[in-house]
Amino acid sequence: MSRLSVNQETIKQWSLPELAIGCEAAGVRQVGLWREPVREYGLARTARLMGDAGLGVTSLCRGGFLTDAEPAARRRALDDNRAALDEAATLGTDTLVLVSGGLPAGSRDLAGARERVAEAVGELCPYAAERGVRLAIEPLHPMFAADRCVVSTLAQALDLAERFPADRVGVVVDTYHLWWDDRVPEQIARAGAGGRVHSFQLADWVTPLPAGVLLGRGQLGDGCVDFRAFRSMVESAGFDGAIEVEIFNEELWARPGAEVLAELLDRFHRFVC
Amino acid sequence: MSRLSVNQETIKQWSLPELAIGCEAAGVRQVGLWREPVREYGLARTARLMGDAGLGVTSLCRGGFLTDAEPAARRRALDDNRAALDEAATLGTDTLVLVSGGLPAGSRDLAGARERVAEAVGELCPYAAERGVRLAIEPLHPMFAADRCVVSTLAQALDLAERFPADRVGVVVDTYHLWWDDRVPEQIARAGAGGRVHSFQLADWVTPLPAGVLLGRGQLGDGCVDFRAFRSMVESAGFDGAIEVEIFNEELWARPGAEVLAELLDRFHRFVC
């Protein structure tokens, strides 16, 4: 239970102060944050709020979107990622989650887009090292390959990460994106052996998927993901970091935050511990 | 162009006689058929209609749904697949497309479900051989793994098919399901070397996906699939069979069938030939 981290998007209806109070009341000691709500509340103010509440920040979502071929767009993306690294350092988290970005409009060149991600990660690496923040490449489910993330499997994410030092570039193991892949056991072992599991995130897979598919993640236990099997795999691979619950689901967002958090804790006990 | 086959679901608004007339008018010589409309029109009657129109039947969709663990449900599924093999033989096609089925309700055991598919294919194999029909295992996009098809990649489909003789069990290479996977080039080469590319189907990947995601396939050229690259891969692997266009898309179904077919032929010339 001490390893649980609640990603703020899971209880998006809560403001940052509500999140701090709600987590304290429920005994949750760690959270994952998103850049947009942090910016809205104020970066320094958020860092103070987390510090005063004694809440650890396990990750910041997100950098990335590095697939553009056009030079000016590419420079803007790199600048934005440097800003994200600054924000992560200020918030005291050692992990910036990177979502690579999809295919540029009109492009059919997946391999080229993936290569541009690798180049961009290489450019960001020294800046990340100076700030003591690790870049965690998140493979997203293949249904997002066109419009959100050309890195679709853990094997691809590792192929990319392994070009760089393990203490600088690693991967996110997110059950929602990876549950279907029969290569995951061997790839988690590979990630663990290399010290590259930088983040472990949970959400369940439920069907039918909603239009646009982004907000289709399920509460733990509502779907078909075997969380204990995933937890056992990452732990056997040497991971002992935070277990972050990150669910985007409009039904959860429509309910009182405290109720959602209580349900999440109950489900975490029943399906993960 | 002589290799084009039009799957009847692409122009679902057409009855079977309209399909026969429309294909003849457009110079299309081959079609892929589905069991439900064939049954509705009559099996023997459909076989006669195709014969009289000189239309080849490149595949019958579909058998499969073989993941149930419960004995009675399993027997029913096997009986239904034997019936599908009989229908394929009557229609004169040598290929029955198999969609494996999803996870049984409440199950989280993907590996077990995949193993039950292998067992069922083994049971169907002798019956298929007697009828001269090949079982073509179709990997479906991982977004269908829970509710429709636990076989999600070409590598998985080949792992399964290779347990059986190549002239009896092969795979479907469908661009819609496989376009995102960086292992596809090596896996198509593997399939071709083993003589296991039993069907080659085309649809484009377009976003955003609709609710339920089943009817999200795009007209050739509307999305991000590189059809020429796929065609080159399967041909380099020795495949010289039909190129079947199979699109499920409500916008296409709402238009006059002849208009959809004319557009399809134009797109086939521009993006595939």
Coordinates of C-alpha atoms in Angstrom, one line a residue, chain B residues 41-215:
Chain B
Y41 CA -29.8 -15.7 -50.1
G42 CA -29.3 -19.4 -50.0
L43 CA -26.1 -21.4 -50.1
A44 CA -26.7 -23.4 -53.3
R45 CA -28.3 -20.3 -54.9
T46 CA -25.3 -18.2 -54.1
A47 CA -22.9 -20.8 -55.6
R48 CA -25.0 -20.8 -58.8
L49 CA -25.1 -17.0 -58.9
M50 CA -21.3 -16.8 -58.6
G51 CA -20.8 -19.6 -61.2
D52 CA -23.2 -18.0 -63.7
A53 CA -21.5 -14.6 -63.3
G54 CA -18.1 -16.2 -63.6
L55 CA -17.1 -14.7 -60.3
G56 CA -14.3 -16.4 -58.3
V57 CA -14.8 -16.6 -54.5
T58 CA -11.5 -15.8 -52.8
S59 CA -12.5 -16.3 -49.2
L60 CA -15.4 -17.0 -46.9
C61 CA -15.7 -15.0 -43.7
R62 CA -15.8 -16.4 -41.2
G63 CA -15.2 -19.3 -38.9
G64 CA -13.5 -19.1 -35.5
F65 CA -14.7 -18.0 -32.1
L66 CA -13.0 -20.9 -30.6
T67 CA -12.0 -19.6 -27.1
D68 CA -14.8 -20.8 -25.0
A69 CA -13.7 -23.2 -22.2
E70 CA -17.2 -24.6 -21.5
P71 CA -17.6 -28.0 -23.2
A72 CA -21.1 -27.5 -24.7
A73 CA -20.2 -24.0 -26.1
R74 CA -17.0 -25.5 -27.4
R75 CA -18.9 -28.3 -29.2
R76 CA -21.3 -25.8 -30.7
A77 CA -18.4 -23.7 -31.9
L78 CA -16.7 -26.7 -33.6
D79 CA -19.9 -27.7 -35.2
D80 CA -20.4 -24.2 -36.5
N81 CA -16.9 -24.2 -38.0
R82 CA -17.5 -27.6 -39.7
A83 CA -20.7 -26.0 -41.2
A84 CA -18.6 -23.0 -42.4
L85 CA -16.1 -25.4 -44.0
D86 CA -19.0 -27.2 -45.8
E87 CA -20.3 -23.8 -47.0
A88 CA -16.8 -22.8 -48.2
A89 CA -16.5 -26.0 -50.2
T90 CA -19.9 -25.5 -51.8
L91 CA -19.0 -21.9 -52.7
G92 CA -15.8 -23.1 -54.4
T93 CA -13.5 -21.1 -52.2
D94 CA -10.3 -22.7 -50.8
T95 CA -10.1 -20.3 -47.8
L96 CA -12.1 -20.0 -44.7
V97 CA -11.1 -17.0 -42.6
L98 CA -10.9 -17.7 -38.8
V99 CA -11.3 -15.0 -36.2
S100 CA -10.2 -16.7 -33.0
G101 CA -12.7 -15.1 -30.6
G102 CA -12.0 -13.0 -27.5
L103 CA -11.7 -13.8 -23.8
P104 CA -14.6 -15.6 -22.3
A105 CA -16.6 -13.4 -19.9
G106 CA -14.8 -12.8 -16.7
S107 CA -11.6 -14.4 -17.8
R108 CA -8.1 -12.8 -17.6
D109 CA -6.3 -15.7 -19.1
L110 CA -5.1 -14.7 -22.6
A111 CA -2.6 -17.5 -22.9
G112 CA -5.2 -20.1 -22.0
A113 CA -7.6 -18.7 -24.6
R114 CA -4.9 -18.8 -27.3
E115 CA -4.1 -22.4 -26.4
R116 CA -7.8 -23.4 -26.8
V117 CA -7.7 -21.8 -30.3
A118 CA -4.8 -24.0 -31.2
E119 CA -6.5 -27.1 -29.9
A120 CA -9.7 -26.3 -31.9
V121 CA -7.8 -25.7 -35.1
G122 CA -6.2 -29.1 -34.6
E123 CA -9.7 -30.6 -34.3
L124 CA -10.9 -28.9 -37.4
C125 CA -7.9 -29.7 -39.6
P126 CA -8.9 -33.2 -40.9
Y127 CA -12.4 -32.0 -41.7
A128 CA -11.0 -29.0 -43.6
A129 CA -8.6 -31.3 -45.5
E130 CA -11.4 -33.5 -46.6
R131 CA -13.2 -30.5 -48.0
G132 CA -10.1 -29.0 -49.7
V133 CA -10.5 -25.8 -47.6
R134 CA -7.7 -24.0 -45.9
L135 CA -8.0 -22.5 -42.4
A136 CA -6.7 -18.9 -42.5
I137 CA -6.0 -17.5 -39.0
E138 CA -6.5 -13.8 -39.0
P139 CA -4.7 -11.7 -36.4
L140 CA -6.9 -8.8 -35.5
H141 CA -5.6 -5.5 -34.2
P142 CA -4.8 -5.6 -30.4
M143 CA -7.7 -3.3 -29.7
F144 CA -9.9 -6.4 -30.4
A145 CA -8.0 -8.8 -28.1
A146 CA -10.5 -8.8 -25.3
D147 CA -13.8 -9.1 -27.1
R148 CA -13.1 -10.5 -30.6
C149 CA -9.8 -12.0 -31.2
V150 CA -7.0 -13.1 -28.8
V151 CA -4.6 -13.6 -31.8
S152 CA -3.2 -10.0 -32.1
T153 CA -0.1 -10.2 -34.2
L154 CA 1.1 -12.0 -37.4
A155 CA 3.9 -13.6 -35.3
Q156 CA 1.2 -15.1 -32.9
A157 CA -0.9 -16.3 -35.9
L158 CA 2.2 -18.0 -37.4
D159 CA 3.2 -19.6 -34.1
L160 CA -0.3 -21.1 -34.1
A161 CA -0.5 -22.0 -37.8
E162 CA 3.0 -23.6 -37.9
R163 CA 1.8 -26.4 -35.6
F164 CA -0.1 -27.7 -38.7
P165 CA 0.6 -28.4 -42.3
A166 CA 1.0 -25.3 -44.5
D167 CA -1.5 -26.4 -47.1
R168 CA -4.2 -26.7 -44.4
V169 CA -3.5 -23.8 -41.9
G170 CA -2.2 -20.4 -42.8
V171 CA -2.7 -16.7 -42.0
V172 CA -4.5 -13.6 -43.3
V173 CA -2.4 -10.6 -43.8
D174 CA -4.8 -7.7 -43.3
T175 CA -3.2 -4.2 -43.5
Y176 CA -5.8 -2.7 -41.1
H177 CA -4.8 -5.0 -38.3
L178 CA -1.0 -5.1 -38.9
W179 CA 0.1 -1.7 -40.2
W180 CA 1.5 -0.5 -36.8
D181 CA 3.7 -3.5 -36.1
D182 CA 7.4 -3.1 -36.8
R183 CA 7.9 -6.9 -36.9
V184 CA 5.6 -7.3 -39.9
P185 CA 8.3 -7.3 -42.6
E186 CA 10.1 -10.2 -40.9
Q187 CA 6.8 -12.0 -40.2
I188 CA 5.5 -11.7 -43.7
A189 CA 8.8 -13.1 -45.0
R190 CA 8.4 -16.0 -42.5
A191 CA 4.8 -16.5 -43.6
G192 CA 5.8 -16.5 -47.3
A193 CA 8.7 -18.8 -46.8
G194 CA 6.3 -21.3 -45.2
G195 CA 3.6 -20.9 -47.9
R196 CA 1.2 -19.6 -45.3
V197 CA -0.1 -16.4 -46.7
H198 CA -3.6 -17.7 -47.5
S199 CA -5.3 -14.3 -47.8
F200 CA -4.2 -10.7 -48.3
Q201 CA -6.7 -8.0 -47.3
L202 CA -6.7 -4.2 -47.5
A203 CA -8.3 -1.5 -45.5
D204 CA -6.9 1.9 -44.4
W205 CA -6.4 3.1 -40.9
V206 CA -8.2 6.4 -40.2
T207 CA -8.8 8.3 -36.9
P208 CA -10.6 9.2 -34.8
L209 CA -12.0 5.7 -34.2
P210 CA -15.8 5.4 -33.8
A211 CA -17.4 4.0 -30.6
G212 CA -16.9 0.2 -30.5
V213 CA -14.1 0.6 -33.1
L214 CA -15.5 -2.1 -35.4
L215 CA -16.7 0.1 -38.2

